[in-house]
Each structure stands twice: as C-alpha cells, then as structure tokens.
Amino acid sequence: MNPIQLLPAVEKFLSQPGRLFIGGTWQDAANGRRFAVENPATEQTLTEVAEGGERDVDAAVAAARAAFTGTWAQQSPAQRGLLLFRLAELLDQHREELAQLITLENGKPIANARGEAASAANIIRYFAGWPTKIEGSTLPVSPSSGAPMLNYTLREPVGVCALIVPWNFPLTMCVWKLGPVLATGCVAVLKPAEQTPLVAIRLVQLIEAAGFPAGVVNLLTGLGVHTGAPLAQHPDVDKIAFTGSTQVGRLIAQAATGNMKKVSLELGGKSPNIILPDADIVRAAKGAADGIFYNQGQVCTAGSRLYVHASVLDQVLEELQRHAAAHVLGPGLDPASSMGPLVSARQLGTVRGYLQRGQEEGAELICGGDRPAHLEQGHFIQPSVFLDRAERACVAREEIFGPVLTVMSWTEIDELVLRANDSPYGLAAGLWTRDLRSAHRVAAQLKAGSVWINCWNVVDPASPFGGYKQSGWGREMGKNVIDAYTETKSVFVDLA
C-alpha cells in the first residue's frame, strides 16, 4: 500500500519553525537558537523548533504565576470545565492532523497514532467533569477548650506546575498532566521531549483556540539540560510532574529540594507477565507479544519479562515467534506497517547494545536480534525474543525500552511470585489464567501499581496509574491525581 498523504494543515505546520508560547504569545527563544526535529523512519529533518533557555524559563514561570493570581483565579469551576470541554471538541476535530504529527516525529504506525489522538480527547473530556466536583468537608471536632467550633476543609490549587513529558506517547502524556492541572485551577509550563515537540506545539495552539487565558498554559521546547533542568530547579515552580526514566527521575527529585516542590514521578519498569498452565495459551501468547511489541516496545509498562510454566514453554515460544514474524516493519505513514522505527539513533544503539550483551551473558536468542535487512534508512529493529533459563542476563533485569522480550520458565507458584517481585521496579504486572482464585491470589501478591488479568496495558482516565518502588511517586489519572494538584486547608471558626 502507498503511504498516506499529509494533510495540507500538516504540511503548512511543518513549513514554519516551531516557537515557544509564553504568556499568550508565540515567540522565538531569547537566545535565538533552534534545533532540528527528525523523522525516525527516514532520518530526515521535519522542521526546526525554538530551543528555550534559562531566560525563557524565567519568562514562562513568571507568566504562569501572573495568570494563577490574576485571570485564571477569577474563573469559576464551571468556566474551567467549559474550557476543557471546548478543548476536547477541538482535539476531536483535528484528530487526523494530530495523528500524522505523532507518526512523523515519533515513528509509530498511523493506526496507533490515531488511537492516541482519539484517547487524548477522551482524557480531556473526563477531566472537564472534575472542576465542579472538587470539594472539602466538615469535621466533627472536639477542641480541648470546650468551645463550640466549626471546622471545614478547602481544596485549593497547588499553583505553578512544571510538566515534563516523554517522547513515547507525546500527546497522551501531555493531556494526562494538563487535564488535572487545568481542572484543579493550577497553571502549567509544559516541556515536551526534544525528540517529539511538534504535537505538543499543535496541542497548545488548540488550547489557545479554546479560549484559555494567556499564561495558563506555557510551552517551552528545548533540550533537557538547557530547558528542562532550569525549569525543574526554578524557585517559583510549586510542583513538578515528570514522566520518564528512573535515572532522570532521581535528578528531578534532587532539583525539587531547593524550595521543597511537590513532585510526582512516573518512571521506568521491567514488568513481569505470567502465564499459568491452565491459561488459554494462544490468547496468552498473543497478549504477551502485544504487551512487548506494541509501540516498538517503547512503553514504560511493557511486559518485558515473561514467566511461562514449564509445561507450556515450547508452545508459547512457538506462538511468540509466529507473532514476531508476522510484524511488518516500515514507516508509520504506510498503512501496511504494524511496527515503526525506534524514536532515534541513540535509542536504536541502546537496544542493539542490549541484544548483543544478552547473548554474551548466556541468554538464547530465539528470534530477531538486529536491524531488518530490507530497511536501509530509519531506526528500525526486529522484534526479538530471548530465552534466559538462568534469569541473570541484563535483558532479564534491566529496562531496554525496545521490542525485546525475555522468557523464563517456572514450576512453583510461590517461587514465581518472589521472582516476579525481585526487581527495583513495580509499575505493572500481569497474569493469564482461567482459574479465578489463582488470578486474585497472585494479583494480590504482585508488587505493582497496575495488575492486568487476561489482558495487558489497559488504562482509563478514571483509574489511577503509577508505580511501586523505583517506578515512581504518586498516581496519574482518576481521583488520586486531583489530590496531587490540590492543597488541603483546614479552617476553624469559633462559634462561642
């Protein structure tokens, strides 16, 4: 099939360099610098965008602070909800445009990008219902003085929030954070990943079109060291919300100590996926393959550790090889492609390094293992499967962030749970079984923020998402995230 044609709106967007959005104005970086955005399928430059620096960070934070104490503070909860509903409508109207931008800069197949764009509107629509439902409570206090007292609590917005998002789901991660920020009455300085700034720029254009007051959402594109670091350290930022690697998450946490910023972190994972012997093996193997190969394996919740009961190991391995071989690698704009490139040459080098080290450390390569021979350009890697009977190779222990699955066998369920939990991460886990008692028993013992039974990677804006251990602090989405962007104030009134 032929690649889809770019929409005229996308071609026009790419013809103009991307700019920063500060205080309601689109502008170049103060230092005049720009950086190139690459198409990972062709290794060609799509366009250039502004490279923000410290002066831009100062200006964006100041604009956010002014909006927080000014025009945005005057908006009622109902007005905030209406603006979010307008934004959701605009996201729906521009869904194909957003999807094409996602595929161009991230590489994922267009069908997946369309799903991401559709999901973004639903997430914003969910949070549009929250502003009128954020409430305090009255408490039956009994002070030692004996005086009659009325005690009630208020939920108030935290303030200026720095939102630093990754490249693997460049639109989804933006709205996961902007939704609760805007619902609670906070304001934002958004810093997208340097690899995927384009869809964030288009999103902020739609936020402007929806009628949000100037300064409520500010956008800084740039490199982590020049833009992200000064934003994380800024003394007038009240909260940081970061999604990315555990290594960078540690740096974010350290940067927050200057003024004791509130911090929420959604970090890495090495998630265990378990197949019990009574499972529907064909369905479980497909779920395991989808759990690691989706989005080229560039998913924090990727089911990269697969534990298979010894009695069905050979059957599962056969099914996994079949699913890997069925993938059609190619540019994401080609509807025939089921797997696109990795996001960058750097990421490709990382994954290839793990493939080599895994074999050197004794893991058996079952399939894949290198670049596809027919694709000379682009950052492509074959879907790969290892069998590691000793469970000691790096591919069984470390987050790879690529389409690389490591399979281990097991026989005793109690030992299996210990092995599954033996990781510094705890973002997600899953199991496949027909036995309801086993499903609930094992799910209760797995140390992970999300546990999927007979499914994988199911998320919903109403359900909390986050990790145990080094997979993060706090939760995204659901009621929990509203609490993360609000402060609780306790008020006492002497009624004597």
PDB file of C-alpha atoms in Angstrom, residues 39-140:
ATOM      1  CA  ASN A  39      11.561  11.773  11.181  1.00  0.00           C
ATOM      2  CA  PRO A  40      12.875   8.494  12.671  1.00  0.00           C
ATOM      3  CA  ALA A  41      11.611   6.491   9.694  1.00  0.00           C
ATOM      4  CA  THR A  42      13.647   8.462   7.142  1.00  0.00           C
ATOM      5  CA  GLU A  43      16.295  10.195   9.291  1.00  0.00           C
ATOM      6  CA  GLN A  44      15.365  13.433   7.530  1.00  0.00           C
ATOM      7  CA  THR A  45      14.634  16.757   9.224  1.00  0.00           C
ATOM      8  CA  LEU A  46      10.944  17.578   9.519  1.00  0.00           C
ATOM      9  CA  THR A  47      11.352  21.154  10.734  1.00  0.00           C
ATOM     10  CA  GLU A  48      13.141  23.219  13.384  1.00  0.00           C
ATOM     11  CA  VAL A  49      11.800  24.458  16.705  1.00  0.00           C
ATOM     12  CA  ALA A  50      12.954  27.022  19.230  1.00  0.00           C
ATOM     13  CA  GLU A  51      15.470  25.909  21.831  1.00  0.00           C
ATOM     14  CA  GLY A  52      14.434  27.550  25.079  1.00  0.00           C
ATOM     15  CA  GLY A  53      16.963  28.573  27.705  1.00  0.00           C
ATOM     16  CA  GLU A  54      17.028  29.986  31.231  1.00  0.00           C
ATOM     17  CA  ARG A  55      15.637  33.387  30.235  1.00  0.00           C
ATOM     18  CA  ASP A  56      12.700  31.702  28.554  1.00  0.00           C
ATOM     19  CA  VAL A  57      12.127  29.538  31.614  1.00  0.00           C
ATOM     20  CA  ASP A  58      12.065  32.640  33.827  1.00  0.00           C
ATOM     21  CA  ALA A  59       9.598  34.336  31.489  1.00  0.00           C
ATOM     22  CA  ALA A  60       7.302  31.308  31.254  1.00  0.00           C
ATOM     23  CA  VAL A  61       7.190  30.764  35.013  1.00  0.00           C
ATOM     24  CA  ALA A  62       6.500  34.470  35.583  1.00  0.00           C
ATOM     25  CA  ALA A  63       3.671  34.386  33.032  1.00  0.00           C
ATOM     26  CA  ALA A  64       2.187  31.315  34.705  1.00  0.00           C
ATOM     27  CA  ARG A  65       2.385  32.961  38.143  1.00  0.00           C
ATOM     28  CA  ALA A  66       0.678  36.102  36.856  1.00  0.00           C
ATOM     29  CA  ALA A  67      -2.153  34.047  35.353  1.00  0.00           C
ATOM     30  CA  PHE A  68      -2.529  31.963  38.514  1.00  0.00           C
ATOM     31  CA  THR A  69      -3.050  35.015  40.710  1.00  0.00           C
ATOM     32  CA  GLY A  70      -4.941  37.001  38.053  1.00  0.00           C
ATOM     33  CA  THR A  71      -7.305  35.975  35.264  1.00  0.00           C
ATOM     34  CA  TRP A  72      -7.264  32.228  35.951  1.00  0.00           C
ATOM     35  CA  ALA A  73      -8.067  32.681  39.647  1.00  0.00           C
ATOM     36  CA  GLN A  74     -11.208  34.559  38.624  1.00  0.00           C
ATOM     37  CA  GLN A  75     -12.526  31.663  36.544  1.00  0.00           C
ATOM     38  CA  SER A  76     -15.260  29.659  38.247  1.00  0.00           C
ATOM     39  CA  PRO A  77     -15.075  25.837  38.327  1.00  0.00           C
ATOM     40  CA  ALA A  78     -17.885  25.710  35.774  1.00  0.00           C
ATOM     41  CA  GLN A  79     -15.940  28.011  33.443  1.00  0.00           C
ATOM     42  CA  ARG A  80     -12.842  25.826  33.733  1.00  0.00           C
ATOM     43  CA  GLY A  81     -14.904  22.782  32.863  1.00  0.00           C
ATOM     44  CA  LEU A  82     -16.418  24.515  29.836  1.00  0.00           C
ATOM     45  CA  LEU A  83     -12.961  25.421  28.506  1.00  0.00           C
ATOM     46  CA  LEU A  84     -11.835  21.826  28.868  1.00  0.00           C
ATOM     47  CA  PHE A  85     -14.914  20.574  27.017  1.00  0.00           C
ATOM     48  CA  ARG A  86     -14.103  23.039  24.212  1.00  0.00           C
ATOM     49  CA  LEU A  87     -10.564  21.693  24.063  1.00  0.00           C
ATOM     50  CA  ALA A  88     -11.843  18.119  23.828  1.00  0.00           C
ATOM     51  CA  GLU A  89     -14.023  19.115  20.872  1.00  0.00           C
ATOM     52  CA  LEU A  90     -11.056  20.709  19.112  1.00  0.00           C
ATOM     53  CA  LEU A  91      -8.953  17.598  19.701  1.00  0.00           C
ATOM     54  CA  ASP A  92     -11.681  15.532  18.053  1.00  0.00           C
ATOM     55  CA  GLN A  93     -11.932  17.918  15.111  1.00  0.00           C
ATOM     56  CA  HIS A  94      -8.165  17.840  14.497  1.00  0.00           C
ATOM     57  CA  ARG A  95      -7.645  14.145  15.262  1.00  0.00           C
ATOM     58  CA  GLU A  96      -6.104  13.145  11.924  1.00  0.00           C
ATOM     59  CA  GLU A  97      -3.784  16.137  11.916  1.00  0.00           C
ATOM     60  CA  LEU A  98      -2.542  15.286  15.400  1.00  0.00           C
ATOM     61  CA  ALA A  99      -2.109  11.628  14.472  1.00  0.00           C
ATOM     62  CA  GLN A 100       0.021  12.481  11.446  1.00  0.00           C
ATOM     63  CA  LEU A 101       2.273  14.707  13.550  1.00  0.00           C
ATOM     64  CA  ILE A 102       2.675  11.930  16.133  1.00  0.00           C
ATOM     65  CA  THR A 103       3.688   9.422  13.460  1.00  0.00           C
ATOM     66  CA  LEU A 104       6.058  11.834  11.737  1.00  0.00           C
ATOM     67  CA  GLU A 105       8.073  12.680  14.837  1.00  0.00           C
ATOM     68  CA  ASN A 106       7.668   9.502  16.903  1.00  0.00           C
ATOM     69  CA  GLY A 107       7.557   6.831  14.178  1.00  0.00           C
ATOM     70  CA  LYS A 108       4.647   4.723  15.435  1.00  0.00           C
ATOM     71  CA  PRO A 109       2.173   3.262  12.908  1.00  0.00           C
ATOM     72  CA  ILE A 110      -0.570   5.673  11.908  1.00  0.00           C
ATOM     73  CA  ALA A 111      -3.290   3.394  13.312  1.00  0.00           C
ATOM     74  CA  ASN A 112      -1.685   3.605  16.750  1.00  0.00           C
ATOM     75  CA  ALA A 113      -1.248   7.366  16.415  1.00  0.00           C
ATOM     76  CA  ARG A 114      -4.927   7.738  15.556  1.00  0.00           C
ATOM     77  CA  GLY A 115      -5.777   5.789  18.683  1.00  0.00           C
ATOM     78  CA  GLU A 116      -3.581   8.084  20.741  1.00  0.00           C
ATOM     79  CA  ALA A 117      -5.237  11.188  19.290  1.00  0.00           C
ATOM     80  CA  ALA A 118      -8.715   9.806  19.984  1.00  0.00           C
ATOM     81  CA  SER A 119      -7.713   8.909  23.531  1.00  0.00           C
ATOM     82  CA  ALA A 120      -6.411  12.436  24.166  1.00  0.00           C
ATOM     83  CA  ALA A 121      -9.854  13.940  23.582  1.00  0.00           C
ATOM     84  CA  ASN A 122     -11.476  11.388  25.905  1.00  0.00           C
ATOM     85  CA  ILE A 123      -8.957  12.122  28.655  1.00  0.00           C
ATOM     86  CA  ILE A 124      -9.587  15.873  28.476  1.00  0.00           C
ATOM     87  CA  ARG A 125     -13.327  15.229  28.406  1.00  0.00           C
ATOM     88  CA  TYR A 126     -13.016  13.148  31.587  1.00  0.00           C
ATOM     89  CA  PHE A 127     -11.163  15.913  33.413  1.00  0.00           C
ATOM     90  CA  ALA A 128     -13.645  18.511  32.148  1.00  0.00           C
ATOM     91  CA  GLY A 129     -16.147  16.997  34.546  1.00  0.00           C
ATOM     92  CA  TRP A 130     -13.944  17.440  37.602  1.00  0.00           C
ATOM     93  CA  PRO A 131     -13.809  21.214  38.339  1.00  0.00           C
ATOM     94  CA  THR A 132     -17.335  21.321  39.803  1.00  0.00           C
ATOM     95  CA  LYS A 133     -16.728  18.221  41.921  1.00  0.00           C
ATOM     96  CA  ILE A 134     -13.611  19.208  43.866  1.00  0.00           C
ATOM     97  CA  GLU A 135     -14.847  19.727  47.409  1.00  0.00           C
ATOM     98  CA  GLY A 136     -13.854  19.912  51.036  1.00  0.00           C
ATOM     99  CA  SER A 137     -15.639  18.544  54.092  1.00  0.00           C
ATOM    100  CA  THR A 138     -16.933  19.492  57.532  1.00  0.00           C
ATOM    101  CA  LEU A 139     -15.432  17.699  60.520  1.00  0.00           C
ATOM    102  CA  PRO A 140     -16.953  16.934  63.965  1.00  0.00           C
TER     103      PRO A 140
END
